[in-house]
Every structure is written in C-alpha cells, then in structure tokens.
JSON list of C-alpha atoms in Angstrom, two decimals:
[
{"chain": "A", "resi": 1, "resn": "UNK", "atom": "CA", "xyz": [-140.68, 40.15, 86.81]},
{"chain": "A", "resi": 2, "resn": "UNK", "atom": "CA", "xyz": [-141.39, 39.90, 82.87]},
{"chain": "A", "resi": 3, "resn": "UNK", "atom": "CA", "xyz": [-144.46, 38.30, 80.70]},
{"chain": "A", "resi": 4, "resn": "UNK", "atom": "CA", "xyz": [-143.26, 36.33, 77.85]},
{"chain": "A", "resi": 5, "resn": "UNK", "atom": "CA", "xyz": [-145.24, 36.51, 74.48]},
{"chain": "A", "resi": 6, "resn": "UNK", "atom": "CA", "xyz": [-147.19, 32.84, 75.91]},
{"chain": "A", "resi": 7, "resn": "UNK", "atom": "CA", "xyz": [-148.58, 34.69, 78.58]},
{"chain": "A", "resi": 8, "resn": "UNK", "atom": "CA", "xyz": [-145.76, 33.03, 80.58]},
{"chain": "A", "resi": 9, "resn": "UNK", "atom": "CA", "xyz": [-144.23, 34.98, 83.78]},
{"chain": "A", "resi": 10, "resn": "UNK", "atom": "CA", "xyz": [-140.69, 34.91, 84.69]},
{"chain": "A", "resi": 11, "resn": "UNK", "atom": "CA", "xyz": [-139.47, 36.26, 88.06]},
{"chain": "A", "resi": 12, "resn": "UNK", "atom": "CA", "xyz": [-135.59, 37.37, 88.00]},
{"chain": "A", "resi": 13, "resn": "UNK", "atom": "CA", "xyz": [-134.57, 36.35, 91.57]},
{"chain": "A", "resi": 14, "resn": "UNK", "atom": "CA", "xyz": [-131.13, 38.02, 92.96]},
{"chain": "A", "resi": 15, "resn": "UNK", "atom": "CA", "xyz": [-127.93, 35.92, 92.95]},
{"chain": "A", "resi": 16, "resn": "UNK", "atom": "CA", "xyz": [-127.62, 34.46, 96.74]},
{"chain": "A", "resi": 17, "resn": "UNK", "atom": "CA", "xyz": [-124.09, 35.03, 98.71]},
{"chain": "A", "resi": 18, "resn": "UNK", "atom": "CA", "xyz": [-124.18, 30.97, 98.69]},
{"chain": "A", "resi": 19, "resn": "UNK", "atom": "CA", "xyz": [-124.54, 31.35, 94.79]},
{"chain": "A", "resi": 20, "resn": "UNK", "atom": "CA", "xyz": [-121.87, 34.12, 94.48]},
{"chain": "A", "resi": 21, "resn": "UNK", "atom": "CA", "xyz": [-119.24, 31.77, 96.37]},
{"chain": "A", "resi": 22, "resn": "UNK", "atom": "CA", "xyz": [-120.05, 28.70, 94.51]},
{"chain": "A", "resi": 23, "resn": "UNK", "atom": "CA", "xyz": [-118.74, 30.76, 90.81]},
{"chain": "A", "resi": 24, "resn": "UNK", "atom": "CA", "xyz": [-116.30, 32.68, 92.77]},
{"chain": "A", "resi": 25, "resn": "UNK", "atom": "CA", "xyz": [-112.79, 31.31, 90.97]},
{"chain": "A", "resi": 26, "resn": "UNK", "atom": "CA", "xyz": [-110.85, 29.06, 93.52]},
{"chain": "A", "resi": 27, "resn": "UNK", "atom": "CA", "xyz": [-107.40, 30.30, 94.52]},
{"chain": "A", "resi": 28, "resn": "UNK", "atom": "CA", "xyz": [-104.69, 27.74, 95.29]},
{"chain": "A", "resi": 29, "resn": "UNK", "atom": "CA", "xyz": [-102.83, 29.90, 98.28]},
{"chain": "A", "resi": 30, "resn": "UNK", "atom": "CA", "xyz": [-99.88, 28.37, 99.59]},
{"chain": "A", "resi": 31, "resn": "UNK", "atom": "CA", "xyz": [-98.33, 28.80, 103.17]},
{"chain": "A", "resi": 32, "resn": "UNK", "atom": "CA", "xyz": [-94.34, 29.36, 103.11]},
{"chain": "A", "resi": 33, "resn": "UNK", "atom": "CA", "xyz": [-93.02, 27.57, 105.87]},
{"chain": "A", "resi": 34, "resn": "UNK", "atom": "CA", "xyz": [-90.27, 29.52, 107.32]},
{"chain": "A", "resi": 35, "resn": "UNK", "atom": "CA", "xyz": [-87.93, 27.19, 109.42]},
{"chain": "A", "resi": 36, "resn": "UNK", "atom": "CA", "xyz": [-87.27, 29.05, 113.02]},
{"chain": "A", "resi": 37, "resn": "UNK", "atom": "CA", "xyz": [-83.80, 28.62, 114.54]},
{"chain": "A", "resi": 38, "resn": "UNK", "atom": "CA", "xyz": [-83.19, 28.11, 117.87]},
{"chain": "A", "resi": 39, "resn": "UNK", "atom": "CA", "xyz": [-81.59, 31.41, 119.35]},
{"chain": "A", "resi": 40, "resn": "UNK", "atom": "CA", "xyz": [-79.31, 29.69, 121.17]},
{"chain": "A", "resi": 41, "resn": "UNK", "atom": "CA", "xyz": [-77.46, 27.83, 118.45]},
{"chain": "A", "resi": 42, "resn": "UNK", "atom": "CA", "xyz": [-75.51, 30.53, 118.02]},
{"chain": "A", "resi": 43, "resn": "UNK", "atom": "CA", "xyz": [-74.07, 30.56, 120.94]},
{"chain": "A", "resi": 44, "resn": "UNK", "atom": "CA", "xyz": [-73.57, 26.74, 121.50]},
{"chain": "A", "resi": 45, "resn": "UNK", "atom": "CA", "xyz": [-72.02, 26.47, 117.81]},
{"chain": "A", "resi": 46, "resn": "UNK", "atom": "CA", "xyz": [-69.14, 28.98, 118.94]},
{"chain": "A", "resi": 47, "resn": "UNK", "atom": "CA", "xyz": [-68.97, 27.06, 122.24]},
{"chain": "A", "resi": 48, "resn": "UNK", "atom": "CA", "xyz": [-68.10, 24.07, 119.98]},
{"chain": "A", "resi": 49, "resn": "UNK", "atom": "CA", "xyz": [-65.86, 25.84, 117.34]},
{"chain": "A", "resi": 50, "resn": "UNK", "atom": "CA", "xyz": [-63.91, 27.36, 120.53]},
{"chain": "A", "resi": 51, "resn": "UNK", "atom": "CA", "xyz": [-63.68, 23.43, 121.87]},
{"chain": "A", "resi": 52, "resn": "UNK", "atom": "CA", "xyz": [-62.12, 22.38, 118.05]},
{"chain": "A", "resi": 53, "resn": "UNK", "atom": "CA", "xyz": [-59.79, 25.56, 118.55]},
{"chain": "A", "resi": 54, "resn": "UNK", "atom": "CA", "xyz": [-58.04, 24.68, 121.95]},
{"chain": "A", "resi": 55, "resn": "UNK", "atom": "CA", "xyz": [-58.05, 21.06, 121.44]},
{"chain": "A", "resi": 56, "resn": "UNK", "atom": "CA", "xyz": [-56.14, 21.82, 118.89]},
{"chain": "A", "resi": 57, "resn": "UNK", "atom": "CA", "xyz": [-53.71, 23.95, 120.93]},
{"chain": "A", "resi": 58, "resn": "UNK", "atom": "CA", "xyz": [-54.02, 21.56, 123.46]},
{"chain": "A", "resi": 59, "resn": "UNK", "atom": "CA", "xyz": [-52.68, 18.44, 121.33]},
{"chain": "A", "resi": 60, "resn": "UNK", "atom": "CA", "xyz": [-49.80, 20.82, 119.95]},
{"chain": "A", "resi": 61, "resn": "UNK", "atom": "CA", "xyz": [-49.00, 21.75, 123.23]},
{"chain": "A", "resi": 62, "resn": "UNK", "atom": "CA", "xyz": [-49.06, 17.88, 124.46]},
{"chain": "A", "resi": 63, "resn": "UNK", "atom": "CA", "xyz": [-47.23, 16.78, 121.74]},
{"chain": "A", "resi": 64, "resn": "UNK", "atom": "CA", "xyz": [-44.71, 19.12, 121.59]},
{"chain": "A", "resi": 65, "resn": "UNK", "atom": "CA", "xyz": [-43.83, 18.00, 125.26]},
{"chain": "A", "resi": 66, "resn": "UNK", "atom": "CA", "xyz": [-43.52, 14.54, 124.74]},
{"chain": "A", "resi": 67, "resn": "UNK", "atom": "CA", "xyz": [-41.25, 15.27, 121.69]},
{"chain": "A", "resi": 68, "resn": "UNK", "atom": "CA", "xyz": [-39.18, 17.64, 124.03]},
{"chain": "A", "resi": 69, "resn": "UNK", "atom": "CA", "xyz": [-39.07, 15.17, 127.20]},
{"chain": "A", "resi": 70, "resn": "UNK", "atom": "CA", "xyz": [-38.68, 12.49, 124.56]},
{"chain": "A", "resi": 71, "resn": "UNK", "atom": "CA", "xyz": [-35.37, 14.12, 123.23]},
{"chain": "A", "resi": 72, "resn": "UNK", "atom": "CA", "xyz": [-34.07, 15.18, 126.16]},
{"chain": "A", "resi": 73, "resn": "UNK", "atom": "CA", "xyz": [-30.42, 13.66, 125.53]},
{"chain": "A", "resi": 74, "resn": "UNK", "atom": "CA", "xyz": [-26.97, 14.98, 126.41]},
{"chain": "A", "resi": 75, "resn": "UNK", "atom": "CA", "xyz": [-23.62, 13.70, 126.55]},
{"chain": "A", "resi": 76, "resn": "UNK", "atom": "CA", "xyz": [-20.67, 15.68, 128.16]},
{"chain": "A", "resi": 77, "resn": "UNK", "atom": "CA", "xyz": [-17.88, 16.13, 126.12]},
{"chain": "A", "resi": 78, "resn": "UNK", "atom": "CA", "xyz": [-15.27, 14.53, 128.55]},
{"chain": "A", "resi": 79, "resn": "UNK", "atom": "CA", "xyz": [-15.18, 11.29, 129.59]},
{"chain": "A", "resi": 80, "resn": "UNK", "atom": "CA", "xyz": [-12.60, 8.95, 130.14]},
{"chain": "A", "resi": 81, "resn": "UNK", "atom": "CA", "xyz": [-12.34, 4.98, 128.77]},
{"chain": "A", "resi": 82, "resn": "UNK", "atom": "CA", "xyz": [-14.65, 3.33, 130.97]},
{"chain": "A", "resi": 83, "resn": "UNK", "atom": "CA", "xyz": [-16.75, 6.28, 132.15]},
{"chain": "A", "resi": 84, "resn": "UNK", "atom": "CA", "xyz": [-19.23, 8.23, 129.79]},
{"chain": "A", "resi": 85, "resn": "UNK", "atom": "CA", "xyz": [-21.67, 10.93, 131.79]},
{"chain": "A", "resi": 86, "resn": "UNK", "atom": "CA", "xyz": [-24.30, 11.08, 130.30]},
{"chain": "A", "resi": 87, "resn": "UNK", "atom": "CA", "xyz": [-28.12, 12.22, 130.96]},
{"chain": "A", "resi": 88, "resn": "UNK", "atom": "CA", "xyz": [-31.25, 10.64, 129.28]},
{"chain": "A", "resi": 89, "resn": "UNK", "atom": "CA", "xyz": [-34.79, 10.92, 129.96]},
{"chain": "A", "resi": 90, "resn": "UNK", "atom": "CA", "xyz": [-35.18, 6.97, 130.92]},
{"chain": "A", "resi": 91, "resn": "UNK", "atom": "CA", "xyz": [-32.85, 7.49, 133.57]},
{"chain": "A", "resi": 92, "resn": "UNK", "atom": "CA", "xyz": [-35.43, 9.06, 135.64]},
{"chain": "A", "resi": 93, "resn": "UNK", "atom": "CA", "xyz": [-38.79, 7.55, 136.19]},
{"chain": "A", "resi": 94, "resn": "UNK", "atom": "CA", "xyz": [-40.92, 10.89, 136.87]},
{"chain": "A", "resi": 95, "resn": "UNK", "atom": "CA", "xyz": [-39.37, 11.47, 133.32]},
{"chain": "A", "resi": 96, "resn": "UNK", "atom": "CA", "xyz": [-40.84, 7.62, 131.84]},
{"chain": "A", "resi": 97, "resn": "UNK", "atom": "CA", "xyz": [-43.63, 8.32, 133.10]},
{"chain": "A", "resi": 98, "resn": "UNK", "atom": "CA", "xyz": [-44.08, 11.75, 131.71]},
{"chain": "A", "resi": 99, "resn": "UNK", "atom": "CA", "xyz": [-43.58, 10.49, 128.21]},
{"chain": "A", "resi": 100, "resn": "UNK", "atom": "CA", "xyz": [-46.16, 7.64, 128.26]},
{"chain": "A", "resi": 101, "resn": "UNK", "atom": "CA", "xyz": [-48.48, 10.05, 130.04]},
{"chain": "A", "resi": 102, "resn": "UNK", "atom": "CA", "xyz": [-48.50, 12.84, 127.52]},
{"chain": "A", "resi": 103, "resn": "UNK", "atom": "CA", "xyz": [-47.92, 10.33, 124.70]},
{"chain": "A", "resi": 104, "resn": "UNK", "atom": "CA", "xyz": [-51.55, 8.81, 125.94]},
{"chain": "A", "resi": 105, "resn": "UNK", "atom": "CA", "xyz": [-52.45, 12.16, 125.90]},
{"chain": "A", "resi": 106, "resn": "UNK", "atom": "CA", "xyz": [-51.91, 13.05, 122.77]},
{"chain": "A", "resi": 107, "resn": "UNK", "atom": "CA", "xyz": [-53.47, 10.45, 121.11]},
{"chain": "A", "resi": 108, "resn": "UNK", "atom": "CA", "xyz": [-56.57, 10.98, 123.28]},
{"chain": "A", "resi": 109, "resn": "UNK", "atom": "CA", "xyz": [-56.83, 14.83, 121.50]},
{"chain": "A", "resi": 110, "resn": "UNK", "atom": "CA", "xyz": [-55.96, 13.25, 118.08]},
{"chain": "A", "resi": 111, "resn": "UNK", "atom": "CA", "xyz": [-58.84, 10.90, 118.37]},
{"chain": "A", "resi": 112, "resn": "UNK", "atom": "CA", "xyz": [-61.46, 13.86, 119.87]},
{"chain": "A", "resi": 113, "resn": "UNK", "atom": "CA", "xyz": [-60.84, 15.40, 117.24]},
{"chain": "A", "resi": 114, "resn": "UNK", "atom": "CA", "xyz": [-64.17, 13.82, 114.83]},
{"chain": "A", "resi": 115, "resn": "UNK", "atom": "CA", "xyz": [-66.18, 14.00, 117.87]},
{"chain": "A", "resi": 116, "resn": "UNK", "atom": "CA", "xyz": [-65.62, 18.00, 118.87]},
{"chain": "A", "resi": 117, "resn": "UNK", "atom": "CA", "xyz": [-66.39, 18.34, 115.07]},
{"chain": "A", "resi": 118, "resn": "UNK", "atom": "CA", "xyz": [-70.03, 16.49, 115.84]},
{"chain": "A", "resi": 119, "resn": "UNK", "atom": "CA", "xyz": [-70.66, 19.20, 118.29]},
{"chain": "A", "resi": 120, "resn": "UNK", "atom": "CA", "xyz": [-69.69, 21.85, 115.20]},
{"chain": "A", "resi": 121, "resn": "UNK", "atom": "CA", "xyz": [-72.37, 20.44, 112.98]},
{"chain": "A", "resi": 122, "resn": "UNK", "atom": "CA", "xyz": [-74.75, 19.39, 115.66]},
{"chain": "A", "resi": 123, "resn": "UNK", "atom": "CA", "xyz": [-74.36, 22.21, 118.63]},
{"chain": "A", "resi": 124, "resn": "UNK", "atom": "CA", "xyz": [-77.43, 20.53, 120.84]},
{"chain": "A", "resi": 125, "resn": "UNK", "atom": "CA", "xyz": [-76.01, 16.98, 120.33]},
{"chain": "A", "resi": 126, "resn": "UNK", "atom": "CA", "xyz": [-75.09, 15.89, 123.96]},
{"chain": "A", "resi": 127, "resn": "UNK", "atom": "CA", "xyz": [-73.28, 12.66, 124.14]},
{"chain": "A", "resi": 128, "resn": "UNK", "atom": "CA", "xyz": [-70.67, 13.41, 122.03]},
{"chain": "A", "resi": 129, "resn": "UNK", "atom": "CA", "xyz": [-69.81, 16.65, 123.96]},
{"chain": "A", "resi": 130, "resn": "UNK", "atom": "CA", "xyz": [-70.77, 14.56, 127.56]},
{"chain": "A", "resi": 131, "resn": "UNK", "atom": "CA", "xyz": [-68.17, 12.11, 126.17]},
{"chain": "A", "resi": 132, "resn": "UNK", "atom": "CA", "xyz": [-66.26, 15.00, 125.54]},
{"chain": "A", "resi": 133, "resn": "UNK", "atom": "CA", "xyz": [-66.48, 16.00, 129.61]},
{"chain": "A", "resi": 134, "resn": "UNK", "atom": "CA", "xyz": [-65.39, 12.91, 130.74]},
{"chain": "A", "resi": 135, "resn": "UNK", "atom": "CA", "xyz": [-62.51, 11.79, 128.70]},
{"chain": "A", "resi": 136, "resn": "UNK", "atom": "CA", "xyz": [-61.13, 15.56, 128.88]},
{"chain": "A", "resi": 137, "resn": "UNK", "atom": "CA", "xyz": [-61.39, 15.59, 132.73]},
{"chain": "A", "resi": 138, "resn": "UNK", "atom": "CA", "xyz": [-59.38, 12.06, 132.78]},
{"chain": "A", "resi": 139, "resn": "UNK", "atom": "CA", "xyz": [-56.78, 13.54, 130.45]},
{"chain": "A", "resi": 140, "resn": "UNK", "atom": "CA", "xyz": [-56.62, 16.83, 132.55]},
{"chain": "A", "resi": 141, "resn": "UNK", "atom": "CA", "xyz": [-56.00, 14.68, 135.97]},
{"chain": "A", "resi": 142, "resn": "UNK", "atom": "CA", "xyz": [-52.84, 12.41, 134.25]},
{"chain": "A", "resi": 143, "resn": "UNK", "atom": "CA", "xyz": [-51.12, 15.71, 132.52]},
{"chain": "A", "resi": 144, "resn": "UNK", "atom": "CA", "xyz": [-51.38, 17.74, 135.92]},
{"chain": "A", "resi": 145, "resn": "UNK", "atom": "CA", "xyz": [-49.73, 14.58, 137.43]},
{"chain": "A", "resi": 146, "resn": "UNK", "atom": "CA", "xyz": [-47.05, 14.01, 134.94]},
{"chain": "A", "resi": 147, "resn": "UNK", "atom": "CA", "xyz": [-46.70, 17.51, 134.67]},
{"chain": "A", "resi": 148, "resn": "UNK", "atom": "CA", "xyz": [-46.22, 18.12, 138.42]},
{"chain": "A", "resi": 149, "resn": "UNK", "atom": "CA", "xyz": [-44.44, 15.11, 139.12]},
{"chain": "A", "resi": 150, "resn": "UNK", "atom": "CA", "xyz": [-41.15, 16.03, 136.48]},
{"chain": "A", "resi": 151, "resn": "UNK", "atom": "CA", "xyz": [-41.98, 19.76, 137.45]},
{"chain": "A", "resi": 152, "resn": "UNK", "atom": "CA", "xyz": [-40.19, 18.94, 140.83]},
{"chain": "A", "resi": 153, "resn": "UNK", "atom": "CA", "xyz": [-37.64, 16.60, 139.12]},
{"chain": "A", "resi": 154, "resn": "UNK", "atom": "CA", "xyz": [-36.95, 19.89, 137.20]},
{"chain": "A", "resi": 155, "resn": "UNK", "atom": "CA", "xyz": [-36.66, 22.03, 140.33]},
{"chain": "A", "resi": 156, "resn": "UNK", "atom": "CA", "xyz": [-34.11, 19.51, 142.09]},
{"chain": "A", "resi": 157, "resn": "UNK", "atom": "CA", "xyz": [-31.94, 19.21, 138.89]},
{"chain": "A", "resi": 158, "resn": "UNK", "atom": "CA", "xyz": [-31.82, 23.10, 138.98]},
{"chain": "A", "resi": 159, "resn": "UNK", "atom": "CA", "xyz": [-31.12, 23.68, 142.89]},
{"chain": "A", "resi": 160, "resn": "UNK", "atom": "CA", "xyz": [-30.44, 20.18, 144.39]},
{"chain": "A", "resi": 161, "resn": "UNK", "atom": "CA", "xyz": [-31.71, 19.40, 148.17]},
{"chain": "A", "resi": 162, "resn": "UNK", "atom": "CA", "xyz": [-29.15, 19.96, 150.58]},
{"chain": "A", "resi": 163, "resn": "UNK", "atom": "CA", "xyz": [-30.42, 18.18, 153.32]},
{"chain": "A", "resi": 164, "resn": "UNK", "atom": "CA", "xyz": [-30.08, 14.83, 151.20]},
{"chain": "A", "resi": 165, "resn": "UNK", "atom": "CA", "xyz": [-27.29, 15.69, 149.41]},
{"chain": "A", "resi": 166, "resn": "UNK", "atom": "CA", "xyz": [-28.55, 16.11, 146.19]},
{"chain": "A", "resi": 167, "resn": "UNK", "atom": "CA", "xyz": [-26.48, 18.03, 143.71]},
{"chain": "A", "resi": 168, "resn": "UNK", "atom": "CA", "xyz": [-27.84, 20.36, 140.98]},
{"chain": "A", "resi": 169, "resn": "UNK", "atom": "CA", "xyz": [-26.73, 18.83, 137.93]},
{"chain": "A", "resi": 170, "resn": "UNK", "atom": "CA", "xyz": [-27.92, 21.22, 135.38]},
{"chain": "A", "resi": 171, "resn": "UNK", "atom": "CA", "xyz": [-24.75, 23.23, 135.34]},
{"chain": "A", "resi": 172, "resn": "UNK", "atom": "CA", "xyz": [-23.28, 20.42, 133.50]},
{"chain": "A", "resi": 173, "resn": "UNK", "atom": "CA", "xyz": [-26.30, 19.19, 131.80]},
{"chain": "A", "resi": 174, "resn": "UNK", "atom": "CA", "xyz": [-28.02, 22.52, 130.77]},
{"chain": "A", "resi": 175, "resn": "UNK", "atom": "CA", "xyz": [-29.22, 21.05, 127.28]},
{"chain": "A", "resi": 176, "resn": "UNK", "atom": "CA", "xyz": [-31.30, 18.37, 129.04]},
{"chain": "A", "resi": 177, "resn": "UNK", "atom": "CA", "xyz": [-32.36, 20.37, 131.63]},
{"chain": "A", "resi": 178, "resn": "UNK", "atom": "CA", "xyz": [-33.63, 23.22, 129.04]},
{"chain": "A", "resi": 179, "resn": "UNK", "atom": "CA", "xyz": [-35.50, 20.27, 126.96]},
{"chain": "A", "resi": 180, "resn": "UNK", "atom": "CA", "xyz": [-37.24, 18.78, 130.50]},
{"chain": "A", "resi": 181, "resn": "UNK", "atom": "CA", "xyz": [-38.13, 22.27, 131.76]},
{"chain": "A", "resi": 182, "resn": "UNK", "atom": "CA", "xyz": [-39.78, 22.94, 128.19]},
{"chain": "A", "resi": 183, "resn": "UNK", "atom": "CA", "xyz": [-41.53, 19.97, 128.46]},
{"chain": "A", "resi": 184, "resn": "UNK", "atom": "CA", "xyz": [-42.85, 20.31, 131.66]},
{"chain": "A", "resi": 185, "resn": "UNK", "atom": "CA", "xyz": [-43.92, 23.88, 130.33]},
{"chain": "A", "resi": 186, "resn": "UNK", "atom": "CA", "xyz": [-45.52, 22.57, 127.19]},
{"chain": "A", "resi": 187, "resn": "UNK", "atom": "CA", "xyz": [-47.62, 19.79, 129.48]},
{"chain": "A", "resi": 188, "resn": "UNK", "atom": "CA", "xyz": [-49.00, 22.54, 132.37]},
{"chain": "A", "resi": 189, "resn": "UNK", "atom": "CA", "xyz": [-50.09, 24.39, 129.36]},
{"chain": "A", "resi": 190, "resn": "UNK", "atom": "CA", "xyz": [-51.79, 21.49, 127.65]},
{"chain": "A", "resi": 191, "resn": "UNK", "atom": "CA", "xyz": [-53.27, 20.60, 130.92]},
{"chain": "A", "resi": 192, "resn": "UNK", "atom": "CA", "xyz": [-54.44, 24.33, 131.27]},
{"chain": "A", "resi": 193, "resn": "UNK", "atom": "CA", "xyz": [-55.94, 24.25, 127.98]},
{"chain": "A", "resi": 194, "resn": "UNK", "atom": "CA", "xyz": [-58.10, 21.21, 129.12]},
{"chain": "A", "resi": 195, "resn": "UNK", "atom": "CA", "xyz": [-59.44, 22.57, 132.03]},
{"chain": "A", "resi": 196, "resn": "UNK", "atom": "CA", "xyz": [-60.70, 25.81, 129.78]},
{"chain": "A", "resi": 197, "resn": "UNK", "atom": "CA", "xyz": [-62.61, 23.35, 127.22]},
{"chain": "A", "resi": 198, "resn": "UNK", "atom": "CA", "xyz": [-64.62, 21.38, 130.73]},
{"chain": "A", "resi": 199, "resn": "UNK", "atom": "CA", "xyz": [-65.69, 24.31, 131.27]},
{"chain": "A", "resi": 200, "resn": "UNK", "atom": "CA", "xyz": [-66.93, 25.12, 127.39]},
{"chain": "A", "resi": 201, "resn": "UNK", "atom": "CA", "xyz": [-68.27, 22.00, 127.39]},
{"chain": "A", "resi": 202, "resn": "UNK", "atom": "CA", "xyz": [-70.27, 22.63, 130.89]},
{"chain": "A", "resi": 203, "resn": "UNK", "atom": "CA", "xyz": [-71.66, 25.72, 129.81]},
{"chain": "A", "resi": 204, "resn": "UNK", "atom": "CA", "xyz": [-72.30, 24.25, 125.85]},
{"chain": "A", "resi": 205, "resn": "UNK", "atom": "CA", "xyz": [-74.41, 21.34, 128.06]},
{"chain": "A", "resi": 206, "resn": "UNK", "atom": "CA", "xyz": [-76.74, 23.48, 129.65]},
{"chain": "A", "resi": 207, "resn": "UNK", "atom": "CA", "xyz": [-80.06, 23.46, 128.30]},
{"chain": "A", "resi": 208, "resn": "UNK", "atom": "CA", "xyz": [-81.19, 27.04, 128.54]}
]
C-alpha cells in the first residue's frame, strides 16, 4: 500500500495464478506420430517372398519338362525302304497329354507371377494370395496326373509287362526314353514345389 502526493492510496495486489498463465508465452508443441508396424508383417512378407522364390522354381521345373517330353524324338539308325522305327512323343497319348498338361501349367506360373508379387508389397492382402490357393491346388492336381500317368508309361518302356506281352523298348530307344524319364522327373518336382507354396500360402492366410 502507498499514498501518492494527492492524498491518493494505491494498494499493490499480488499477480493471480490466472494472471500468471494468461502472460505466460504460448508454446506450439507438436506430437510426432510414429507409425507402428504390425509384428507380423515380417513374417507374412517372407511367406510371400518364399511363394515368388518356388514359383519360380516351380515354372522352371514345369517348363523344362514340357521342353524335354516335347523333344523327346529318336530315330534308329537302320531301317529299310519302306520301314523307318522311329519313337515320338505323339505316339503315345499319356505322353500328349503330358505336354498340354504341363504346357497349361506353365503358363498358369508365368501369369502368377504379378499376383505373388501383390502379396510381396502387400503381405495382409488376401485375395490375391486366396486366388493364389486355388489356382495352385488345380495346377498341383493336373501335374500329379500327367506326371503319374507318363511315370508308368516310363516304367513299361523300361521293363515291359510280361503278362501282356509288352516289350521294353528302351534298349533301342534309350535317347527318348532318357528325355521322357527327365520329364516326368522335372513335372513330380514342379508338382512338389506346388504343394510346398499351398501350404505357404495357408499359413501366410492365417490371421494371427
């Protein structure tokens, strides 16, 4: 409290909390936003890199036996003026049908190709990979049946079937019976491949 020279009284009152806030300086604080990742995109991105892998393999492996089976060609070297032997792939139907089979195959891996790449960029994405499932458990079913099928063509070229008669031919023929038992190799392998990426893609589908 003071007196002024007018006789005047002044009373000094004490600065207020509410006072003190209202002159306090205002801070512009900013939050940084830290994007969390899901802990299990980890795993499903190496589920889908492993799927790119062994579809690769897979089509290399298809491919290769269609382009075996396909080639599978031999002529003896003796034949007389109106009689050539000769052994083709087309003279077998097991074998016609194991060449469109793997041939469908082939370009069914060629064309999954963009799709397993999705699932590399987008690991939770589900109907590419469910579309994935389906198609690859189609393609497994027709290259264990074109495989199997020409597998036993292979095995009666190699050792006949006495009890009908049937001759092993692949003394003769060996080159075409070495290209038909590759290809039957190369098509159990693709169709072994296949079965390992259904179950990538089961496990990449679960939720947890």
């Amino acid at each position: 409290m003071a007196t002024g020279k007018n006789g005047e009284t002044a009373i000094n009152m004490p600065e207020t909390k509410a006072s003190v806030k209202g002159t306090a300086p205002l801070l512009n604080s900013s939050k940084a936003v830290s994007t969390v990742e899901h802990p299990n995109r980890g795993v499903k991105k190496g589920f889908a890199i492993g799927d790119f892998v062994l579809r690769l393999c897979a089509l290399g492996a298809a491919l290769g036996a269609t382009v075996a089976m396909g080639n599978a060609d031999q002529v003896l070297p003796f034949f007389t003026q109106f009689l050539q032997f000769e052994a083709q792939y087309d003279d077998f139907d097991t074998f016609r049908f194991f060449v469109m089979a793997m041939g469908m195959v082939s370009g069914y891996l060629f064309i999954s190709l963009p799709f397993s790449i999705i699932g590399i960029i987008r690991p939770f994405a589900t109907k590419p990979r469910l579309f994935l499932v389906i198609f690859d458990s189609m393609m497994a079913a027709l290259t264990i049946a074109a495989g199997s099928a020409s597998a036993s063509m292979v095995y009666l070229a190699h050792n006949g079937n006495d009890d009908v008669n049937w001759l092993p031919f692949c003394q003769q023929f060996g080159d075409f019976c070495q290209s038909a038992s590759g290809a039957v190799i190369g098509s159990l392998l693709a169709a072994a491949l296949l079965l390992v990426i259904i179950i990538l893609s089961a496990f990449a589908l679960k939720r947890n």
